[in-house]
Amino acid sequence: MFYREAGQFKTTYAADQALFPIRQDRYAMLAIVAIAFVGIPLFSSNYWLTALLIPFLVFSLASLGLNILTGYAGQLSLGTAAFMAVGAVAAYNFQLRIPGMPILLSFVLGGGTAALVGILFGLPSLRIKGFYLAVATLAAQFFIPWLVTKVGWFSNYSASGVITAQPIVIFGQALDTPREKYLLVLCIVALMALLAKNLVRSRIGRAWMAVRDMDVAAEVIGIRILRTKLIAFAVSSFYCGVAGALYAFAYLGSVEPDGFNLDLSFRILFMVIVGGVGSILGSFLGAAFITLMPILLDVLLTAGSHAFNLNLEPGVTSMMQLLVFGALIIFFLIVEPHGLARLWQITKEKLRLWPFPY
Amino acid sequence: MSPPAGHVMLSVDNIALSFGGVRALSDVSFDVREGEIRAIIGPNGAGKSSMLNVINGVYHPQQGDVSFRGEMRRRMDPHRAAAQGIARTFQNIALFKGMTVLDNIMTGRNLKMRCNLLEQAIYIGRNRREEIAHREKVEEIIDFLQIEHIRKTPVGRLPYGLQKRVELARALAAEPTLLLLDEPMAGMNVEEKQDMCRFILDVNDEFGTTIVLIEHDMGVVMDICDRIVVLDYGRKIGDGTPDEIRSNKVVIDAYLGVSH
Ligand SMILES: Nc1ncnc2c1ncn2[C@@H]1O[C@H](COP(=O)(O)OP(=O)(O)OP(=O)(O)O)[C@@H](O)[C@H]1O
Ligand SMILES: [Mg+2]
């Protein structure tokens, strides 16, 4: 009833190709932007900002990066955390070694460095696909954190390779409160999400999906396979690299290379699977879900154990988390491979017809 | 229909292709003239699809040459073939399953689009104009093939006959000079076949596109084609107009005669 496109006629292709062709979607997006930029900074506690919202945004950006590579271009990668590490370490070194380096430029260059490394590890994709390619990206996942720990120069010879991110200063203004950091991360993530959306609805996005769906046909229609894949690796790693820089600079403050481990790569892969493979919105939904779920479960279990007077050992809650986690992943893999984004789309289609069944 | 007197656009000479021990093509030569509809027929496994794959560079023959518009090459990559104006459809539909009809057809415009990655990321400005210009061209093709009603549908949800039509649309979007169709009517009902025949004739007529098509339905082939090549066990056993093929003794024995 409320979600209808009736009466909204598109008279030009320009209108049909707009970001949000349906009016209700535009309003919804405006509302989300208003909440994110005004509502949350006004009303959120520091705990919420630092423990939930900033990591949510950083993980959204990383899963967006992985989604470009895996969801759109169809190249499975298990090296997400490694590319994040490259971004973090590179941004740290640009800040450290070049006096007067603007921090935003460091983030961009960190992303750029990750893109180069991504291209390097994407080269095997010329020859190998699927599972085998995932194993090749696994090489990046083990090699890069090892290298950063081994070569002291990367962390400026700190103990065990820990990187202590420099304070964020923009135009002489230090951003040190959680609110300021949140807003900075939000601006970067929102901008990059918009750019990603533009890419996937342009020529390169169609080329990525074509290569993913049927590479021989893509080649025959004139798409250069290797180039298209390498661009996907580059763009994806750029996103992961910036996410890694934000992870270090705006979220944790100091990170050890081992923090960018296979666990983190899998977490981000789960976000993509749960949120929706091949969907920008899905990257955000997945990140929200996986960041919030453990906390929600915790609250539920604590409340439950109080209500029923159970004396749960501390280990049980984290066990339960893992269990629910695993069950959900399996559910999404089997029942809804297109994740939350697809569920949302189905809801919209239903809403369009509601309250009439046809 | 009389054979058109166009120039030779494509000629394949003494092509030999084998996969390990299997000889798919031996010493096959023929040519295709500007503006004609050329058929390749033959029993299953005769090497018809392999021939198309040689023409647009998916397979590399061990022997022989292909020359297209005066340019000779033995090793061709599909991308170069596409850039030179060769488009094709596949025997087993090769659409991009996860994309809408519109996006599938838009990939056909890929080679003609110029915006770089940064322009695409920013979108507004040059990229938007380019997207719209190509969308207009694609909409013409959508009109032409009468698939307006499904343009936003993911191709995976379409029935077989429509998928074949979308695949033709994608090939046409590249505005090819030479169009290779691998069994465009296989598995269709009579009505769908008639539609497809009409589209093929119209493409040939209105856009002047040269067409090479593989087809098992003899009625269709005899009706719409100017000249026919007959392959059997990887060898050419006949070449000529429908009338010549109909009265060719070797072809009748090997192919037309046997319960078709
Ligand atoms: N990629 C390949 N690898 C190995 N053998 C192949 C390959 N492609 C074709 N062949 C073989 O080459 C021969 C010719 O195959 P082709 O597909 O060209 O026949 P066709 O005339 O198109 O048959 P159909 O009417 O069944 O489509 C067959 O024996 C086939 O098994
Ligand atoms: Mg065949």
XYZ file of C-alpha atoms and ligand atoms in Angstrom:
650
model
C 0.000 0.000 0.000
C 2.676 2.475 0.998
C 5.353 1.036 -1.182
C 3.998 1.535 -4.664
C 5.400 2.880 -7.822
C 1.959 3.441 -9.298
C 1.619 6.906 -10.755
C 5.373 7.365 -10.913
C 6.017 7.139 -14.619
C 9.519 7.294 -15.911
C 9.559 9.261 -19.100
C 13.284 9.306 -19.760
C 16.041 6.736 -19.569
C 17.862 9.188 -17.320
C 15.071 8.958 -14.756
C 14.986 5.189 -15.119
C 18.704 4.959 -14.509
C 18.663 7.211 -11.436
C 20.167 5.841 -8.221
C 16.787 5.367 -6.576
C 14.131 5.379 -9.275
C 11.306 4.789 -6.801
C 10.251 7.731 -4.659
C 9.783 5.753 -1.449
C 13.334 4.464 -1.729
C 14.594 8.005 -2.041
C 12.780 9.051 1.124
C 14.021 6.011 2.990
C 17.569 6.783 1.950
C 17.243 10.414 3.037
C 15.934 9.261 6.403
C 18.863 6.885 6.858
C 21.341 9.599 5.938
C 19.696 12.012 8.387
C 19.795 9.460 11.189
C 23.394 8.498 10.453
C 24.725 12.037 10.193
C 22.546 13.869 12.736
C 20.558 11.515 14.917
C 23.302 9.109 15.918
C 25.962 11.726 16.713
C 23.424 13.598 18.856
C 22.044 10.718 20.832
C 24.600 7.909 20.909
C 26.775 7.235 23.907
C 30.512 6.973 23.503
C 30.265 3.264 24.185
C 27.884 2.768 21.293
C 30.041 4.820 18.986
C 33.365 3.152 19.765
C 32.222 -0.381 20.432
C 29.529 -0.744 17.807
C 29.051 1.950 15.231
C 32.633 2.632 14.204
C 33.485 -1.064 13.801
C 30.177 -1.589 12.012
C 31.124 1.074 9.457
C 34.674 -0.192 9.065
C 33.467 -3.757 8.533
C 30.824 -2.524 6.109
C 33.557 -0.971 4.039
C 35.646 -4.142 4.120
C 32.713 -6.338 3.157
C 31.855 -3.887 0.423
C 35.383 -4.415 -0.850
C 35.107 -8.180 -0.688
C 31.652 -8.061 -2.227
C 33.015 -6.248 -5.275
C 35.530 -9.013 -5.808
C 33.507 -12.046 -4.800
C 29.903 -10.956 -5.223
C 30.223 -8.949 -8.412
C 33.298 -10.315 -10.154
C 32.895 -13.860 -8.840
C 36.468 -14.283 -7.575
C 36.483 -15.953 -4.185
C 39.054 -14.448 -1.821
C 40.185 -15.372 1.655
C 42.756 -12.589 1.825
C 40.546 -9.694 2.897
C 42.295 -9.165 6.223
C 45.675 -9.226 4.519
C 44.650 -6.403 2.201
C 43.337 -4.534 5.228
C 46.709 -5.009 6.868
C 48.463 -3.567 3.842
C 46.213 -0.503 3.977
C 46.796 0.015 7.691
C 50.557 -0.475 7.567
C 50.947 1.651 4.452
C 48.865 4.525 5.838
C 50.878 4.358 9.066
C 54.145 4.557 7.168
C 53.020 7.391 4.923
C 52.130 9.338 8.053
C 55.341 8.382 9.770
C 57.819 8.999 7.017
C 56.485 11.922 5.042
C 56.336 15.093 7.114
C 53.157 17.112 6.738
C 51.345 14.275 5.031
C 47.570 14.903 5.191
C 45.928 11.974 6.932
C 43.199 11.581 4.330
C 45.830 11.312 1.619
C 47.530 8.630 3.708
C 44.298 6.672 3.750
C 43.990 6.982 -0.019
C 47.606 5.964 -0.537
C 47.144 3.103 1.910
C 44.229 1.948 -0.215
C 46.341 2.427 -3.327
C 49.139 0.281 -1.911
C 46.624 -2.409 -1.041
C 45.295 -2.182 -4.614
C 48.769 -2.863 -6.013
C 49.239 -5.838 -3.703
C 45.741 -6.988 -4.660
C 46.625 -6.938 -8.344
C 49.740 -8.974 -7.612
C 47.799 -11.660 -5.773
C 45.047 -11.484 -8.369
C 47.357 -12.509 -11.194
C 46.806 -16.248 -10.582
C 43.112 -15.665 -11.374
C 44.079 -15.768 -15.035
C 44.666 -19.487 -14.679
C 42.729 -20.676 -11.675
C 39.207 -20.274 -10.438
C 36.988 -20.844 -7.455
C 38.402 -22.942 -4.694
C 41.936 -22.918 -6.074
C 41.961 -19.167 -6.371
C 40.776 -18.938 -2.777
C 43.814 -20.977 -1.795
C 46.046 -18.577 -3.717
C 44.585 -15.606 -1.849
C 45.146 -17.587 1.319
C 48.838 -17.255 0.504
C 48.445 -13.482 0.810
C 46.639 -14.016 4.072
C 49.562 -15.871 5.605
C 52.390 -14.066 3.886
C 51.513 -10.423 4.549
C 51.012 -10.433 8.344
C 54.125 -12.609 8.593
C 56.129 -10.151 6.502
C 54.966 -7.174 8.533
C 55.914 -8.899 11.777
C 59.230 -10.090 10.394
C 60.440 -6.865 8.834
C 60.692 -4.360 11.659
C 60.790 -1.371 9.333
C 57.067 -1.635 8.634
C 56.129 -1.039 12.258
C 59.026 1.331 12.933
C 60.736 -1.436 14.951
C 58.074 -1.634 17.634
C 57.838 -4.728 19.782
C 56.100 -7.657 18.011
C 55.253 -5.412 15.087
C 52.486 -3.459 16.819
C 51.451 -0.387 14.907
C 50.384 2.592 16.961
C 48.336 4.782 14.688
C 49.052 8.484 14.691
C 46.326 10.833 15.922
C 43.880 11.956 13.272
C 44.324 15.623 12.453
C 42.454 17.250 9.594
C 43.152 20.879 8.694
C 44.797 21.419 12.076
C 41.733 20.032 13.816
C 42.350 16.966 15.951
C 39.562 14.411 15.717
C 39.905 12.559 18.985
C 36.432 12.130 20.443
C 34.428 9.060 19.431
C 31.820 11.325 17.860
C 34.336 13.028 15.599
C 35.912 9.756 14.618
C 32.510 8.290 13.891
C 31.616 11.195 11.629
C 34.900 10.944 9.761
C 34.471 7.213 9.188
C 30.850 7.739 8.207
C 31.771 10.352 5.586
C 34.434 8.129 4.071
C 32.245 5.018 4.055
C 29.209 6.833 2.651
C 31.268 8.382 -0.133
C 32.935 5.091 -1.018
C 29.621 3.243 -0.969
C 28.246 5.765 -3.445
C 31.265 5.344 -5.711
C 30.924 1.557 -5.519
C 27.257 1.774 -6.432
C 28.186 3.902 -9.433
C 30.825 1.433 -10.546
C 28.544 -1.559 -10.389
C 25.854 0.151 -12.445
C 28.322 1.215 -15.133
C 30.290 -0.603 -17.782
C 32.860 -2.103 -15.412
C 30.150 -3.446 -13.109
C 28.444 -5.213 -15.987
C 31.805 -6.553 -17.130
C 32.462 -7.930 -13.627
C 29.120 -9.685 -13.507
C 29.533 -10.979 -17.048
C 32.891 -12.529 -16.174
C 31.350 -13.985 -13.026
C 28.360 -15.508 -14.813
C 29.854 -16.851 -18.063
C 33.423 -16.005 -18.910
C 33.513 -17.441 -22.435
C 30.486 -15.407 -23.470
C 32.009 -12.322 -21.864
C 35.189 -12.745 -23.845
C 33.282 -13.268 -27.073
C 31.352 -10.039 -26.575
C 34.658 -8.203 -26.226
C 35.342 -8.068 -22.501
C 38.991 -8.591 -21.571
C 38.818 -11.232 -18.883
C 42.135 -10.798 -17.120
C 41.927 -7.026 -17.130
C 38.402 -7.084 -15.762
C 39.419 -9.465 -12.986
C 42.501 -7.447 -12.090
C 40.473 -4.246 -11.900
C 38.144 -6.076 -9.538
C 41.127 -7.123 -7.409
C 42.464 -3.570 -7.443
C 39.197 -1.843 -6.552
C 38.326 -4.469 -3.977
C 41.726 -4.286 -2.308
C 41.571 -0.495 -2.362
C 38.355 -0.664 -0.368
C 39.793 -3.235 2.015
C 42.948 -1.169 2.362
C 41.056 1.965 3.353
C 38.959 -0.145 5.706
C 42.177 -1.469 7.241
C 43.529 2.052 7.698
C 40.298 3.132 9.397
C 40.385 -0.045 11.505
C 43.774 1.000 12.833
C 43.373 4.783 12.970
C 39.737 5.306 13.936
C 38.738 2.080 15.674
C 41.544 0.356 17.561
C 44.294 2.954 17.651
C 46.965 0.301 17.766
C 46.972 -3.032 15.990
C 49.321 -5.935 15.740
C 49.735 -7.563 12.345
C 48.386 -10.818 13.738
C 45.074 -9.061 14.308
C 44.598 -9.162 10.544
C 44.332 -12.920 10.555
C 42.318 -15.541 8.728
C 39.588 -15.242 11.365
C 38.993 -11.657 10.352
C 38.940 -12.619 6.661
C 36.309 -15.244 7.388
C 34.258 -12.835 9.475
C 34.087 -10.475 6.534
C 33.284 -13.298 4.155
C 30.401 -14.260 6.478
C 29.157 -10.689 6.393
C 29.037 -10.870 2.621
C 27.255 -14.220 2.676
C 24.727 -13.209 5.307
C 24.187 -9.751 3.872
C 23.951 -10.717 0.245
C 26.456 -11.722 -2.383
C 26.529 -9.108 -5.124
C 24.731 -6.353 -3.253
C 25.973 -3.015 -1.918
C 23.152 -2.801 0.590
C 23.867 -6.389 1.595
C 27.405 -5.476 2.643
C 25.956 -3.078 5.208
C 23.238 -5.455 6.364
C 25.745 -8.264 6.783
C 28.174 -6.094 8.716
C 25.379 -4.827 10.960
C 24.123 -8.316 11.569
C 27.461 -9.854 12.439
C 28.626 -6.923 14.552
C 25.382 -6.687 16.481
C 24.427 -10.336 16.759
C 26.913 -11.344 19.475
C 25.813 -8.422 21.613
C 22.160 -9.187 21.114
C 22.726 -12.829 21.972
C 24.619 -11.830 25.056
C 21.765 -9.651 26.246
C 19.227 -12.370 25.514
C 21.216 -15.076 27.255
C 21.852 -12.955 30.324
C 18.195 -12.029 30.524
C 17.233 -15.651 29.957
C 19.536 -16.995 32.626
C 18.191 -14.435 35.090
C 14.587 -15.215 34.255
C 15.003 -18.955 34.609
C 17.492 -18.674 37.411
C 20.104 -20.622 35.514
C 23.691 -20.323 36.502
C 25.398 -20.187 33.137
C 29.133 -20.411 33.112
C 30.840 -17.590 31.227
C 32.059 -19.997 28.567
C 28.540 -21.041 27.656
C 27.547 -17.687 26.232
C 30.445 -17.560 23.812
C 29.781 -21.172 22.884
C 26.187 -20.280 22.148
C 27.359 -17.391 20.023
C 29.454 -19.690 17.878
C 26.603 -22.159 17.568
C 24.061 -19.590 16.446
C 26.640 -18.089 14.159
C 27.338 -21.378 12.452
C 23.667 -22.233 12.144
C 22.947 -18.884 10.507
C 25.774 -19.207 8.010
C 24.518 -22.638 7.018
C 20.981 -21.296 6.776
C 21.997 -18.515 4.444
C 24.239 -20.699 2.332
C 21.512 -23.263 1.787
C 18.220 -21.397 1.968
C 18.976 -17.874 0.820
C 22.341 -17.529 -0.890
C 21.523 -13.930 -1.725
C 21.275 -13.094 1.917
C 19.467 -10.408 3.817
C 19.457 -8.079 0.825
C 17.367 -10.603 -1.109
C 15.010 -11.092 1.838
C 14.571 -7.332 1.954
C 13.847 -7.259 -1.775
C 11.223 -9.969 -1.426
C 9.621 -7.983 1.369
C 9.523 -4.951 -0.898
C 7.919 -6.928 -3.692
C 5.300 -8.155 -1.228
C 4.769 -4.631 0.077
C 4.206 -3.378 -3.430
C 1.178 -5.637 -3.718
C -0.007 -5.455 -0.120
C -2.795 -5.631 0.990
C -3.945 -7.414 -2.134
C -2.426 -10.798 -2.787
C -1.997 -10.120 -6.527
C 16.512 -16.291 -53.496
C 19.533 -15.762 -55.669
C 23.008 -15.715 -54.212
C 24.094 -12.142 -53.600
C 27.062 -10.929 -55.553
C 28.809 -9.393 -52.527
C 32.540 -9.431 -51.965
C 34.055 -12.187 -49.932
C 33.993 -11.036 -46.315
C 35.322 -14.095 -44.575
C 37.232 -17.014 -45.910
C 38.484 -20.059 -44.080
C 41.154 -22.084 -45.811
C 42.245 -25.650 -45.113
C 41.270 -25.544 -41.477
C 42.285 -28.539 -39.402
C 41.421 -28.751 -35.744
C 41.777 -31.625 -33.344
C 41.358 -32.187 -29.641
C 43.883 -34.722 -28.526
C 43.041 -37.648 -30.750
C 39.650 -36.359 -31.885
C 39.672 -34.702 -35.281
C 36.911 -32.103 -35.210
C 37.741 -30.481 -38.561
C 39.929 -31.648 -41.418
C 40.873 -29.462 -44.308
C 37.727 -27.356 -44.410
C 37.560 -24.341 -46.723
C 34.691 -22.049 -47.621
C 33.876 -18.393 -47.837
C 31.157 -16.028 -46.731
C 30.108 -13.088 -48.869
C 29.132 -9.641 -47.733
C 25.429 -9.494 -46.897
C 24.495 -13.147 -47.314
C 22.938 -15.665 -44.971
C 25.192 -18.685 -44.949
C 24.229 -21.940 -43.293
C 26.431 -24.676 -41.902
C 24.619 -27.989 -41.639
C 25.602 -31.524 -40.814
C 24.858 -34.366 -38.416
C 25.669 -34.212 -34.701
C 29.362 -34.003 -34.002
C 30.158 -32.972 -37.572
C 32.227 -30.024 -36.356
C 29.806 -27.168 -36.977
C 30.151 -25.491 -33.606
C 33.894 -26.018 -33.723
C 33.950 -24.125 -37.010
C 32.237 -21.110 -35.453
C 34.654 -21.282 -32.546
C 37.540 -21.152 -34.987
C 36.055 -18.156 -36.787
C 35.802 -16.039 -33.677
C 38.969 -17.205 -32.037
C 37.715 -19.377 -29.202
C 39.531 -22.359 -30.723
C 42.875 -22.134 -32.490
C 43.187 -24.484 -35.458
C 46.399 -26.471 -35.847
C 46.411 -25.765 -39.533
C 44.836 -23.358 -41.994
C 44.006 -19.680 -42.071
C 41.030 -17.486 -41.466
C 40.858 -14.161 -43.209
C 38.267 -11.612 -42.304
C 37.952 -8.474 -44.393
C 41.340 -8.996 -45.932
C 43.116 -9.554 -42.635
C 44.683 -12.985 -42.325
C 45.280 -14.719 -39.037
C 45.591 -18.150 -37.621
C 45.584 -17.323 -33.947
C 42.783 -14.997 -33.115
C 41.614 -14.133 -29.672
C 37.882 -13.658 -29.143
C 38.382 -10.123 -27.977
C 40.040 -9.143 -31.289
C 37.306 -10.883 -33.220
C 34.700 -8.889 -31.319
C 36.600 -5.667 -31.940
C 36.619 -6.448 -35.669
C 32.853 -6.800 -35.686
C 32.157 -10.504 -35.182
C 29.404 -11.350 -32.690
C 27.796 -14.669 -31.914
C 25.283 -16.687 -29.965
C 25.868 -20.115 -28.461
C 24.299 -23.506 -28.918
C 23.779 -23.836 -25.165
C 22.535 -20.438 -24.118
C 25.388 -18.453 -22.625
C 23.630 -15.541 -20.986
C 24.787 -13.836 -17.812
C 22.337 -15.508 -15.462
C 22.500 -13.120 -12.554
C 21.869 -10.002 -14.623
C 18.695 -8.476 -15.995
C 17.807 -8.631 -19.677
C 18.727 -4.974 -20.032
C 22.164 -5.417 -18.417
C 22.832 -8.500 -20.522
C 22.172 -6.560 -23.686
C 24.138 -3.565 -22.417
C 27.253 -5.762 -22.176
C 27.033 -5.929 -25.958
C 27.899 -2.215 -25.987
C 30.983 -2.763 -23.855
C 33.500 -2.274 -26.644
C 31.926 0.975 -27.728
C 32.021 2.650 -24.319
C 34.888 4.955 -23.516
C 34.607 6.278 -19.951
C 37.478 5.369 -17.638
C 37.162 3.906 -14.167
C 37.187 7.257 -12.387
C 34.485 8.686 -14.621
C 32.401 5.599 -13.995
C 32.859 5.925 -10.225
C 31.748 9.555 -10.310
C 28.965 8.630 -12.723
C 27.425 12.051 -13.272
C 28.700 13.902 -16.317
C 30.308 12.032 -19.162
C 29.533 8.535 -17.897
C 25.853 9.318 -17.423
C 25.571 10.707 -20.928
C 27.363 7.674 -22.303
C 25.150 5.245 -20.370
C 22.020 6.967 -21.651
C 23.210 7.116 -25.257
C 23.944 3.395 -25.246
C 20.730 2.650 -23.409
C 18.862 4.318 -26.273
C 20.604 2.101 -28.800
C 19.833 -0.965 -26.694
C 16.183 0.044 -26.414
C 15.985 0.114 -30.212
C 17.108 -3.495 -30.263
C 14.689 -4.372 -27.464
C 11.880 -2.855 -29.545
C 13.038 -4.648 -32.639
C 13.009 -8.044 -30.935
C 9.825 -7.277 -29.018
C 11.124 -7.945 -25.546
C 10.103 -4.665 -23.897
C 8.018 -6.406 -21.272
C 10.933 -8.358 -19.824
C 13.700 -5.776 -19.860
C 14.052 -5.664 -16.066
C 13.690 -9.418 -15.543
C 16.734 -11.463 -14.475
C 17.430 -13.716 -17.462
C 17.538 -16.842 -15.329
C 13.772 -16.542 -14.818
C 12.911 -16.449 -18.530
C 11.625 -19.371 -20.580
C 14.035 -20.927 -23.049
C 12.657 -19.281 -26.195
C 12.958 -15.794 -24.748
C 16.465 -16.480 -23.503
C 17.488 -17.306 -27.066
C 16.015 -14.002 -28.158
C 17.878 -12.086 -25.456
C 21.100 -13.725 -26.532
C 20.461 -12.547 -30.077
C 19.761 -9.061 -28.710
C 23.088 -9.033 -26.871
C 24.927 -9.994 -30.036
C 23.053 -7.361 -32.060
C 23.874 -4.683 -29.487
C 27.484 -4.932 -30.615
C 26.340 -3.868 -34.114
C 28.319 -6.683 -35.711
C 29.172 -6.900 -39.389
C 29.292 -10.675 -39.108
C 26.866 -12.530 -36.882
C 27.422 -16.173 -36.012
C 24.346 -18.036 -34.779
C 24.742 -21.515 -33.332
C 21.369 -23.261 -33.604
C 19.261 -20.184 -32.870
C 16.041 -22.189 -33.187
C 16.929 -25.379 -31.384
C 14.303 -26.457 -28.906
C 11.727 -23.894 -30.009
C 8.105 -24.482 -30.943
C 6.830 -23.672 -34.424
C 5.628 -20.217 -33.535
C 8.885 -19.261 -31.832
C 10.801 -20.600 -34.820
C 8.790 -18.437 -37.177
C 9.474 -15.376 -35.042
C 13.176 -16.158 -34.947
C 13.285 -16.661 -38.735
C 11.658 -13.309 -39.223
C 14.137 -11.625 -36.891
C 17.090 -13.180 -38.681
C 15.788 -12.097 -42.068
C 15.066 -8.608 -40.746
C 18.527 -8.248 -39.248
C 20.018 -9.279 -42.549
C 17.723 -6.947 -44.453
C 17.584 -3.845 -42.315
C 21.097 -3.756 -40.873
C 22.793 -5.499 -43.786
C 24.429 -7.887 -41.309
C 26.114 -10.925 -42.789
C 24.985 -14.072 -41.013
C 26.454 -17.536 -40.597
C 24.043 -19.902 -38.937
C 23.997 -23.498 -37.855
C 20.605 -25.170 -37.979
C 19.192 -28.663 -38.011
C 15.738 -27.779 -39.325
C 16.099 -28.318 -43.078
C 12.911 -26.447 -43.872
C 14.226 -23.334 -42.215
C 17.668 -23.628 -43.755
C 16.339 -24.103 -47.290
C 13.957 -21.176 -46.794
C 16.122 -18.445 -45.415
C 19.679 -19.196 -46.469
C 21.505 -18.052 -49.565
C 24.227 -20.681 -49.506
C 24.918 -23.764 -47.455
C 28.048 -25.615 -46.324
C 27.585 -29.252 -45.389
C 29.983 -30.869 -42.922
C 30.227 -34.526 -42.061
C 32.798 -36.039 -39.710
C 34.764 -32.813 -39.839
C 34.994 -32.707 -43.628
C 33.183 -30.519 -46.070
C 30.998 -32.661 -48.291
C 28.925 -30.020 -49.998
C 28.741 -26.298 -50.654
C 26.202 -24.346 -52.682
C 22.739 -22.874 -52.948
C 19.798 -24.698 -51.351
C 18.843 -26.126 -54.760
C 22.348 -27.397 -55.392
C 22.492 -28.973 -51.936
C 19.110 -30.625 -52.363
C 20.311 -32.376 -55.485
C 23.842 -33.168 -54.281
C 24.245 -36.944 -54.307
C 26.922 -37.083 -51.590
C 24.944 -34.871 -49.261
C 21.766 -36.883 -49.758
C 23.589 -40.114 -48.987
C 25.410 -38.809 -45.968
C 22.884 -36.554 -44.413
C 19.637 -35.551 -46.058
C 18.741 -39.107 -46.997
C 18.922 -40.557 -43.530
C 15.584 -40.187 -41.811
C 15.368 -36.438 -41.256
N 36.359 -28.446 -26.408
C 36.369 -29.674 -26.926
N 37.147 -30.626 -26.389
C 37.184 -31.859 -26.910
N 36.470 -32.250 -27.967
C 35.659 -31.357 -28.552
C 35.565 -30.017 -28.053
N 34.677 -29.344 -28.828
C 34.252 -30.215 -29.748
N 34.828 -31.426 -29.595
C 34.615 -32.601 -30.442
O 34.674 -32.197 -31.766
C 33.694 -32.853 -32.549
C 32.815 -31.815 -33.233
O 32.054 -31.153 -32.240
P 31.089 -29.939 -32.580
O 30.540 -29.457 -31.297
O 31.819 -28.960 -33.403
O 29.951 -30.633 -33.418
P 28.591 -30.046 -33.963
O 28.586 -30.262 -35.413
O 28.386 -28.670 -33.471
O 27.540 -31.027 -33.305
P 26.069 -30.711 -32.732
O 25.144 -30.756 -33.889
O 25.826 -31.852 -31.789
O 26.116 -29.383 -32.073
C 32.920 -33.752 -31.601
O 33.435 -35.043 -31.717
C 33.217 -33.185 -30.244
O 33.217 -34.196 -29.285
Mg 27.116 -27.724 -32.239
